[in-house]
Short mmCIF file of C-alpha atoms in Angstrom, two decimals:
data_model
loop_
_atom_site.label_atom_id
_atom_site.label_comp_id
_atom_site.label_asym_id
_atom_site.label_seq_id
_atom_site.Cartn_x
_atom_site.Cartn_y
_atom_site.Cartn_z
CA UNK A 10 12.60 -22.96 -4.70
CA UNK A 11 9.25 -21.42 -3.53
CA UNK A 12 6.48 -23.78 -2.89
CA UNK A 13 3.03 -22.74 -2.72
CA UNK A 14 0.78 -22.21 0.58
CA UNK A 15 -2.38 -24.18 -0.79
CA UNK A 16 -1.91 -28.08 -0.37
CA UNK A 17 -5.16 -28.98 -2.13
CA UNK A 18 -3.95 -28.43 -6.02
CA UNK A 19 -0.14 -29.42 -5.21
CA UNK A 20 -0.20 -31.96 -2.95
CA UNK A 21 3.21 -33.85 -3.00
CA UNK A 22 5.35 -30.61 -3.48
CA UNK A 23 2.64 -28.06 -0.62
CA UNK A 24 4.39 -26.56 2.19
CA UNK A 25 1.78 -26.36 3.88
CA UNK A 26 -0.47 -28.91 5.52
CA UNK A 27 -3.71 -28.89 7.78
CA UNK A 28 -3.15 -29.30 11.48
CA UNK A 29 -5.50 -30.10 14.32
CA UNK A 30 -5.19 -26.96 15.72
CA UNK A 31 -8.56 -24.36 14.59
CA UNK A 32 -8.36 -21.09 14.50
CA UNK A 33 -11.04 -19.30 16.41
CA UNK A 34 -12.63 -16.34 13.56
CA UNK A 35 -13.48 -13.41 15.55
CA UNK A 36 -16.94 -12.32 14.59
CA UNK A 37 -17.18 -9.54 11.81
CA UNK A 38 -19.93 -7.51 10.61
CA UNK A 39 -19.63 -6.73 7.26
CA UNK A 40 -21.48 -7.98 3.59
CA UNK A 41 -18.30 -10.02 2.72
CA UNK A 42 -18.07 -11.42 6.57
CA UNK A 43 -19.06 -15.02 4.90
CA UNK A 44 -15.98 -14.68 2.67
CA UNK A 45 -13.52 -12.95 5.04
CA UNK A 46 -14.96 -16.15 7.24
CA UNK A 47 -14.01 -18.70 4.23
CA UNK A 48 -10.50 -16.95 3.62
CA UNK A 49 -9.20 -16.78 7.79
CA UNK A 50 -10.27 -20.67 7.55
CA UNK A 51 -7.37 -21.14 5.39
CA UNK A 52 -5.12 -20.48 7.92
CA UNK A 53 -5.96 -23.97 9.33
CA UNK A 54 -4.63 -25.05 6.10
CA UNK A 55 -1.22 -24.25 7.26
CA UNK A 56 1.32 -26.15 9.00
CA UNK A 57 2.79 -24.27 12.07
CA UNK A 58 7.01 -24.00 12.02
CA UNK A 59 8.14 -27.00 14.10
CA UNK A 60 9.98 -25.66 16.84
CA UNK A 61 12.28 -28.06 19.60
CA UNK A 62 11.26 -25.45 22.41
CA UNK A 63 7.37 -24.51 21.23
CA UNK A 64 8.58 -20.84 21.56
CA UNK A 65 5.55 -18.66 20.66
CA UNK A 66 7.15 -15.85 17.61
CA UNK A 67 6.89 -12.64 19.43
CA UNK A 68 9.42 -10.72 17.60
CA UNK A 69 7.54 -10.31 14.18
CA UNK A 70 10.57 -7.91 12.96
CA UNK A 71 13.34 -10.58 13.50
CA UNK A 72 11.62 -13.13 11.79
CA UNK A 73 10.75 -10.16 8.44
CA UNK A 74 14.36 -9.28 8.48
CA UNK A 75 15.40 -12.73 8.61
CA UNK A 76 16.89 -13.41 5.44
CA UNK A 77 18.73 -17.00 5.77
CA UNK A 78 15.13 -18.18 6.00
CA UNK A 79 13.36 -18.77 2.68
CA UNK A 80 10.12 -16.62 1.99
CA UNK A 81 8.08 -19.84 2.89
CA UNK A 82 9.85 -20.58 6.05
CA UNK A 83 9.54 -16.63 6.87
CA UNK A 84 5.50 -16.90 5.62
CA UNK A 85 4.85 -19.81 7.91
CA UNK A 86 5.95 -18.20 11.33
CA UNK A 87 4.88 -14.35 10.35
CA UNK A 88 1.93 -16.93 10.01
CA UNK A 89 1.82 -18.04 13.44
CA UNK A 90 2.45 -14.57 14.63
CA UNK A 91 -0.86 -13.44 13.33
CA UNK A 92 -2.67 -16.57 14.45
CA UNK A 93 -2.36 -15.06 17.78
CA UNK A 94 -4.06 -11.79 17.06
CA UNK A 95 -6.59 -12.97 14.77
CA UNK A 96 -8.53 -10.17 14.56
CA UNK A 97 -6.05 -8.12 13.14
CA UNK A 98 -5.95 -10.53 10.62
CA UNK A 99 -9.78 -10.56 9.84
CA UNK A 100 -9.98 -6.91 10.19
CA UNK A 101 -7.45 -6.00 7.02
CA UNK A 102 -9.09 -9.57 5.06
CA UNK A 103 -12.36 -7.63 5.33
CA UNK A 104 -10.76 -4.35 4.33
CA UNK A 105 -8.66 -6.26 1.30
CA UNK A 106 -12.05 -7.98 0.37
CA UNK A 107 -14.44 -4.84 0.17
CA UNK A 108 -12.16 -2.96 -1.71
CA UNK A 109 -11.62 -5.00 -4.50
CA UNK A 110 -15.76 -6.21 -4.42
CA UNK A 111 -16.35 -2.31 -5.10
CA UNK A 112 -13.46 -2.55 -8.07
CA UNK A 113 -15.91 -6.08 -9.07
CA UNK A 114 -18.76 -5.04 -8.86
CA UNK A 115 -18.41 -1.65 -11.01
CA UNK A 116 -16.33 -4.46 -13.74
CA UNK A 117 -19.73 -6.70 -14.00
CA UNK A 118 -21.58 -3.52 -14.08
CA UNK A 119 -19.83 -1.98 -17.03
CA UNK A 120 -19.66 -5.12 -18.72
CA UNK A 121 -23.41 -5.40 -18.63
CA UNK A 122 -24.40 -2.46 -19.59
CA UNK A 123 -21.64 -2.46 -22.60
CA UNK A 124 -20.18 0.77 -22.08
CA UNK A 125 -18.11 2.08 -24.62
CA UNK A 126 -14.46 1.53 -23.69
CA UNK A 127 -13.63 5.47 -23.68
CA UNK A 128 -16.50 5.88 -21.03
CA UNK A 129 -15.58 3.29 -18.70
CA UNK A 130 -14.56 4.37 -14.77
CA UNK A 131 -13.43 0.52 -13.88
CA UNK A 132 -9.53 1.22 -14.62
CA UNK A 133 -9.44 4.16 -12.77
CA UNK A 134 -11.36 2.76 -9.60
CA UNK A 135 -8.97 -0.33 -9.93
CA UNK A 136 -5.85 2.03 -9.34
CA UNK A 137 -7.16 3.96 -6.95
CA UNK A 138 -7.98 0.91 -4.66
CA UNK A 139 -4.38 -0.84 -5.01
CA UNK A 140 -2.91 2.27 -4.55
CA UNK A 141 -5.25 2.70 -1.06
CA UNK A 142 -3.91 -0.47 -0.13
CA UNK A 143 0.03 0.07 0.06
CA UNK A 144 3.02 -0.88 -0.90
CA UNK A 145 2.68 -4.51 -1.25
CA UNK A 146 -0.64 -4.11 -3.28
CA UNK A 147 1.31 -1.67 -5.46
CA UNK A 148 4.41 -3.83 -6.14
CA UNK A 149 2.34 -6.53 -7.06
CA UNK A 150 -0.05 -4.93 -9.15
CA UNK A 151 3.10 -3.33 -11.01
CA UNK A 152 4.66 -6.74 -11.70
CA UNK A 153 1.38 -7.70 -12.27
CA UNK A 154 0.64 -5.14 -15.21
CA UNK A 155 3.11 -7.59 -17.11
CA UNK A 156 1.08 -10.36 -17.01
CA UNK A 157 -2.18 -9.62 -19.20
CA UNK A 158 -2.42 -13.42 -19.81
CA UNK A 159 -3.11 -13.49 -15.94
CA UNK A 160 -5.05 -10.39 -15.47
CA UNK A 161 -6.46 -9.57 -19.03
CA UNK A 162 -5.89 -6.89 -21.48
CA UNK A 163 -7.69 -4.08 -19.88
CA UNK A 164 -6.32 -4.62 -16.07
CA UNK A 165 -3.04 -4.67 -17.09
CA UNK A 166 -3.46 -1.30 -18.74
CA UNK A 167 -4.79 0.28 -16.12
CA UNK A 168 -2.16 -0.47 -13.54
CA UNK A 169 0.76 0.28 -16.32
CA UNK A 170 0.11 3.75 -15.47
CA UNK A 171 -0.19 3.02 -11.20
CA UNK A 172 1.52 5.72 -9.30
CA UNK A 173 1.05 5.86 -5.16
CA UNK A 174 0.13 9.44 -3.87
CA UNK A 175 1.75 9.45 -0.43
CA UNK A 176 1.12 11.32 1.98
CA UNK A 177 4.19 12.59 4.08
CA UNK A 178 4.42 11.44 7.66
CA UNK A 179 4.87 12.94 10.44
CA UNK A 180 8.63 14.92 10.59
CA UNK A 181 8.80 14.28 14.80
CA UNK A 182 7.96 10.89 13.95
CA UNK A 183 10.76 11.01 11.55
CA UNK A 184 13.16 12.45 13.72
CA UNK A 185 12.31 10.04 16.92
CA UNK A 186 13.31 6.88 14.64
CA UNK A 187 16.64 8.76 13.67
CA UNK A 188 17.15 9.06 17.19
CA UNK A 189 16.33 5.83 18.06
CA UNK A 190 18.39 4.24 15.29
CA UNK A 191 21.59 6.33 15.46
CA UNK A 192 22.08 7.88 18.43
CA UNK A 193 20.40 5.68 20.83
CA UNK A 194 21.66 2.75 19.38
CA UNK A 195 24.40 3.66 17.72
CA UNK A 196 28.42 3.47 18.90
CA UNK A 197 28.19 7.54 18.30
CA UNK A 198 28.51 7.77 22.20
CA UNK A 199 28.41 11.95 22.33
CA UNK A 200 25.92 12.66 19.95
CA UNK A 201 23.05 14.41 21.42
CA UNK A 202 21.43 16.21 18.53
CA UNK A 203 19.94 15.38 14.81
CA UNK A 204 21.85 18.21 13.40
CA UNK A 205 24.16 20.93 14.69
CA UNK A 206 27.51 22.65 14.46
CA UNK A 207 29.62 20.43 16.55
CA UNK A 208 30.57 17.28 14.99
CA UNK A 209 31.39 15.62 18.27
CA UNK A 210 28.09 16.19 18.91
CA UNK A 211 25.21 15.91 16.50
CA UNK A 212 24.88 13.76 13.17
CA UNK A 213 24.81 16.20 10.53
CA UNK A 214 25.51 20.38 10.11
CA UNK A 215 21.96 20.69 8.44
CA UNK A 216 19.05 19.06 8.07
CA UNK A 217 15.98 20.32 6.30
CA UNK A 218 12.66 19.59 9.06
CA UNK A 219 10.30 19.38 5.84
CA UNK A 220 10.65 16.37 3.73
CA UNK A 221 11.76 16.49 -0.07
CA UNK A 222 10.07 13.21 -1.11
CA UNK A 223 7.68 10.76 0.38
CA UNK A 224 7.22 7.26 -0.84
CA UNK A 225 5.66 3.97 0.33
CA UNK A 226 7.70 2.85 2.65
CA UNK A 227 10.12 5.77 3.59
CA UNK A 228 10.06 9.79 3.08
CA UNK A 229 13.27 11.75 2.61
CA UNK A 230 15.42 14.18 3.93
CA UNK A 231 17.80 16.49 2.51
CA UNK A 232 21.28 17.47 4.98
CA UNK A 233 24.64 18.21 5.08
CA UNK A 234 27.27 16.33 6.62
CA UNK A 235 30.32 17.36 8.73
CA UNK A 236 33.10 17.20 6.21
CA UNK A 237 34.53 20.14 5.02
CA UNK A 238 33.01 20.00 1.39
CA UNK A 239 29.37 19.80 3.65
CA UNK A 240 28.16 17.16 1.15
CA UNK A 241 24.78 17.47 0.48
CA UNK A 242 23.06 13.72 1.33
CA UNK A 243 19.84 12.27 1.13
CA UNK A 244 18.30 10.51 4.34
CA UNK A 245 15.55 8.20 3.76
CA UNK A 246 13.68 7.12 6.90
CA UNK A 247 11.22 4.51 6.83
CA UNK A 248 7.94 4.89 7.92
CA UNK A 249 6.90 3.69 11.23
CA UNK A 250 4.88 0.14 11.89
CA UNK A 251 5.48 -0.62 7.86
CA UNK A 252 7.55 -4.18 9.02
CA UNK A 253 4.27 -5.17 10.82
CA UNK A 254 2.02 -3.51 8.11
CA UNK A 255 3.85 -5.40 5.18
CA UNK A 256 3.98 -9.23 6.56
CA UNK A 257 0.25 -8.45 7.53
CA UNK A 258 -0.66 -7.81 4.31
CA UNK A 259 1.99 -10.55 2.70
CA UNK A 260 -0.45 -13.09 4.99
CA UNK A 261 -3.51 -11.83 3.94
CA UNK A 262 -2.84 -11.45 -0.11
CA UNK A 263 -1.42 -15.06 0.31
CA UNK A 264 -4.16 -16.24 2.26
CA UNK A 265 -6.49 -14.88 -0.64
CA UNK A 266 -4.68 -16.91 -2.95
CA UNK A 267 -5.11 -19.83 -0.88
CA UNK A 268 -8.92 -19.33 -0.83
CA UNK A 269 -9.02 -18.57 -4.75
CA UNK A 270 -7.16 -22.02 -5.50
CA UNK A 271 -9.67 -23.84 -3.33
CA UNK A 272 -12.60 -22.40 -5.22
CA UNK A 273 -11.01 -23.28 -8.59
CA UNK A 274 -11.23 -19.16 -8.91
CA UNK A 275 -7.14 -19.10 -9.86
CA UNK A 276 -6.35 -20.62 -13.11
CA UNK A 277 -3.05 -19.20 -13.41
CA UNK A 278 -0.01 -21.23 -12.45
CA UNK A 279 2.24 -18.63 -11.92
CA UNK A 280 0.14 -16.45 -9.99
CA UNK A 281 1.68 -17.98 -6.38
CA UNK A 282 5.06 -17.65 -7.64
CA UNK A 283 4.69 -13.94 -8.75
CA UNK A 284 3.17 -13.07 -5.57
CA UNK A 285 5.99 -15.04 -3.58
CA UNK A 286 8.70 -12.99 -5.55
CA UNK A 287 6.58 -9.67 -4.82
CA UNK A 288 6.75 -10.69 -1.67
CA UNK A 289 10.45 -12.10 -0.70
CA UNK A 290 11.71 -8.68 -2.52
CA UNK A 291 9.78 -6.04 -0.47
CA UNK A 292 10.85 -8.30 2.55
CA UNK A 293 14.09 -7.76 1.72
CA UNK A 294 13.27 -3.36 1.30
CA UNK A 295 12.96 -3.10 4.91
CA UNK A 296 16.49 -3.27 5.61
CA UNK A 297 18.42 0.03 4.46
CA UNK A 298 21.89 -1.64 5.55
CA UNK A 299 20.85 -4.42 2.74
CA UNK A 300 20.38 -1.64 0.26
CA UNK A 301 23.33 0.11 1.12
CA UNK A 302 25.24 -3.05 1.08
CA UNK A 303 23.81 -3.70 -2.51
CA UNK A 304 24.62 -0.16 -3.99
CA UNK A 305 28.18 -0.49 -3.05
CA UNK A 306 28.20 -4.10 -5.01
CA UNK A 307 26.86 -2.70 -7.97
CA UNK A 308 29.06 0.36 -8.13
CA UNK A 309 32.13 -1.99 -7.83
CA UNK A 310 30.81 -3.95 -11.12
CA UNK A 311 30.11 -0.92 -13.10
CA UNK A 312 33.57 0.42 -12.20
CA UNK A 313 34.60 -0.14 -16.07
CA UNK A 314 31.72 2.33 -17.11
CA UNK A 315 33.07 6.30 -16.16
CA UNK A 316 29.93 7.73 -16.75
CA UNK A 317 27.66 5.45 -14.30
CA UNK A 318 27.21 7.37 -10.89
CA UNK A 319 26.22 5.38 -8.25
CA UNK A 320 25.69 7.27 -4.97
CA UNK A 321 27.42 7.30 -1.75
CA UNK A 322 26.14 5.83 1.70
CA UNK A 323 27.68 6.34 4.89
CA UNK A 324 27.74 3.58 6.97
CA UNK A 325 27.87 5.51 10.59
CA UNK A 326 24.60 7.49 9.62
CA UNK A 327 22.87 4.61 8.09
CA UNK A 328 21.08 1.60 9.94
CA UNK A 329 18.32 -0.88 9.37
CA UNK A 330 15.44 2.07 8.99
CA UNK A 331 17.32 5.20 8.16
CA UNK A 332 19.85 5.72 5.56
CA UNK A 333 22.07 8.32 4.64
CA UNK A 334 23.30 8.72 0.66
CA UNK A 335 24.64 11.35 -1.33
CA UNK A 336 22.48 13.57 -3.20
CA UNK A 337 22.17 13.99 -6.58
CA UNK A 338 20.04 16.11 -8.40
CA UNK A 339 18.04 14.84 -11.48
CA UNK A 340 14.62 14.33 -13.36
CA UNK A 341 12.54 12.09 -14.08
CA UNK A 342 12.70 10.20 -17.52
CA UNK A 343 9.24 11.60 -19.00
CA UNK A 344 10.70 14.95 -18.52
CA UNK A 345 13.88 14.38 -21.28
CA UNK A 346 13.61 15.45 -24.55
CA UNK A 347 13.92 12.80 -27.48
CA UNK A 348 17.38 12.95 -27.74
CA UNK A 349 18.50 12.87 -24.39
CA UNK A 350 15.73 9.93 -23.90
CA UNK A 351 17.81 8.39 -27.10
CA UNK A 352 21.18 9.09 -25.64
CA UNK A 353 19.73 6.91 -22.24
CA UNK A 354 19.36 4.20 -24.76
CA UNK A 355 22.20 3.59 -26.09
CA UNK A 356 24.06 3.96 -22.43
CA UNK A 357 21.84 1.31 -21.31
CA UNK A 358 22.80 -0.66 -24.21
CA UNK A 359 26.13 -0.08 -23.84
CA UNK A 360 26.09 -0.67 -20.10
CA UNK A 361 24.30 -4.03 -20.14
CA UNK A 362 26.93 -5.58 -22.89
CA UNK A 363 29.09 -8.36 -21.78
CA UNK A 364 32.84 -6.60 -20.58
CA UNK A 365 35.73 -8.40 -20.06
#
């Protein structure tokens, strides 16, 4: 079970405790410094990971990708990672914090002033800052669009309609961790090149240079493979620094909650445990051999349905941040018409009844 990071309103059941040990706050300049101050003070709230050999973690991407640790276990050294480069730390707390004191401040304002509901900016300015933020900001703001008993009526609204414009990334960049991933480290021991005629010798026949799709955490490729159909595949590559970038902001959005318990700011009970879902799941996004692994399990227990196409990976082109399925061409929901919207209805019905 996940427990929650503030020991002051569940003592008994915390799993986290203070220690003796202070954490030096680097100085910051800022109009929310007091409260960035108040928030990396929590840290001394939490129990450093016991460890027999009082190894210091250097390898923040071991301990993300480990999953036979629990999210809390995971939390608590990602924890003591950061307490080492504390500025870091303070540095996206103060980011975190302004943003969502501009979102506040134009809420209160709005409020006062009673504008009419069809004239109000707040909703918009709240999705624009999560969606500034990234991905973990997103995913929990998505989940949390659920939750109007948490968040209220009009929040949840707004981020309903939450979409991320992402920009594309760099296609060198793109290419480098390919290389990196499966040729450098890979058990291909004569492939040389991304792409190419020779399948002794490169990964795939084609590959388009100009990405086709670019999301939070990974932009896509379209290519061909070797075979003699050349079957058209989709590589997703994730983006670079995003394993550091997402247990920062993990620590800092569960560091906030910390600070909000403490100054009887949370009422919500469930508010940790959504955040420590949000949180375990996206963990577990970083790992394209998980999701591969995953998409092969489902298409095994919808092997009864005909009609249910669940896409191809390759296991030689795929590794922990690149991975290589088969494309398939289709559109988005909103773009059906009735019927067809209907017709996806009554599949999903039919595919989530109980089969012997």
């Amino acid at each position: 079970s996940m427990m929650m990071m503030s020991s002051k309103k569940n003592s008994g059941s915390a799993a986290f405790v203070r220690t003796t040990t202070r954490t030096r706050v680097p100085a910051i300049s800022n109009p929310q410094e007091s409260v960035v101050r108040d928030v990396m003070k929590s840290m001394d709230d939490i129990e450093e990971p016991s460890s027999e050999t009082g190894e210091k973690i250097s390898n923040l991407e071991a301990v993300v990708l480990d999953y036979s640790l629990g999210y809390t276990e995971q939390l608590l050294k990602i924890n003591q990672f950061f307490k080492s480069n504390p500025l870091e730390l303070a540095s996206r707390c103060g980011e975190v914090i302004a943003q969502f004191s501009s979102v506040l401040a134009i809420w209160k304002y709005e409020d006062a002033m009673d504008i009419p509901l069809e004239k109000r900016t707040r909703a918009g300015k709240l999705r624009d800052v999560v969606a500034k933020l990234g991905p973990v900001f997103v995913k929990l703001a998505q989940t949390l669009s659920t939750r109007p008993d948490i968040i209220g009526e009009e929040a949840a609204d707004a981020l309903m309609t939450l979409q991320q414009d992402v920009k594309q990334f760099d296609s060198e960049v793109a290419f480098q961790t390919i290389r990196e991933e499966l040729i450098n480290r890979g058990s291909l021991r004569f492939v040389k090149d991304i792409a190419g005629a020779d399948p002794e010798t490169s990964l795939y026949s084609e590959f388009n240079e100009k990405p086709i799709a670019a999301a939070s955490i990974g932009q896509v490729y379209e290519a061909r493979l070797h075979d003699a159909q050349k079957t058209k595949v989709a590589v997703k590559v994730q983006r670079p620094g995003m394993v550091r970038r997402i247990a920062l902001d993990c620590t800092v959005i569960r560091l906030l909650l910390t600070w909000l318990e403490e100054s009887g700011a949370n009422g919500s009970e469930d508010l940790p445990f959504i955040i420590d879902e949000v949180g375990a799941g996206i963990f577990r996004e970083l790992d394209y051999t998980l999701e591969a692994r995953n998409a092969k399990a489902f298409k095994r227990s919808l092997n009864f349905l005909p009609y249910v196409k669940i896409t191809r990976s390759w296991d030689n082109l795929t590794s922990t941040r690149v991975l290589t399925r088969e494309f398939i061409s289709g559109r988005p929901i909103k773009q059906l018409s009735l019927d067809e919207q209907r017709q996806m209805v009554r599949l999903g019905v039919e595919c989530s009844s109980p089969h012997s």
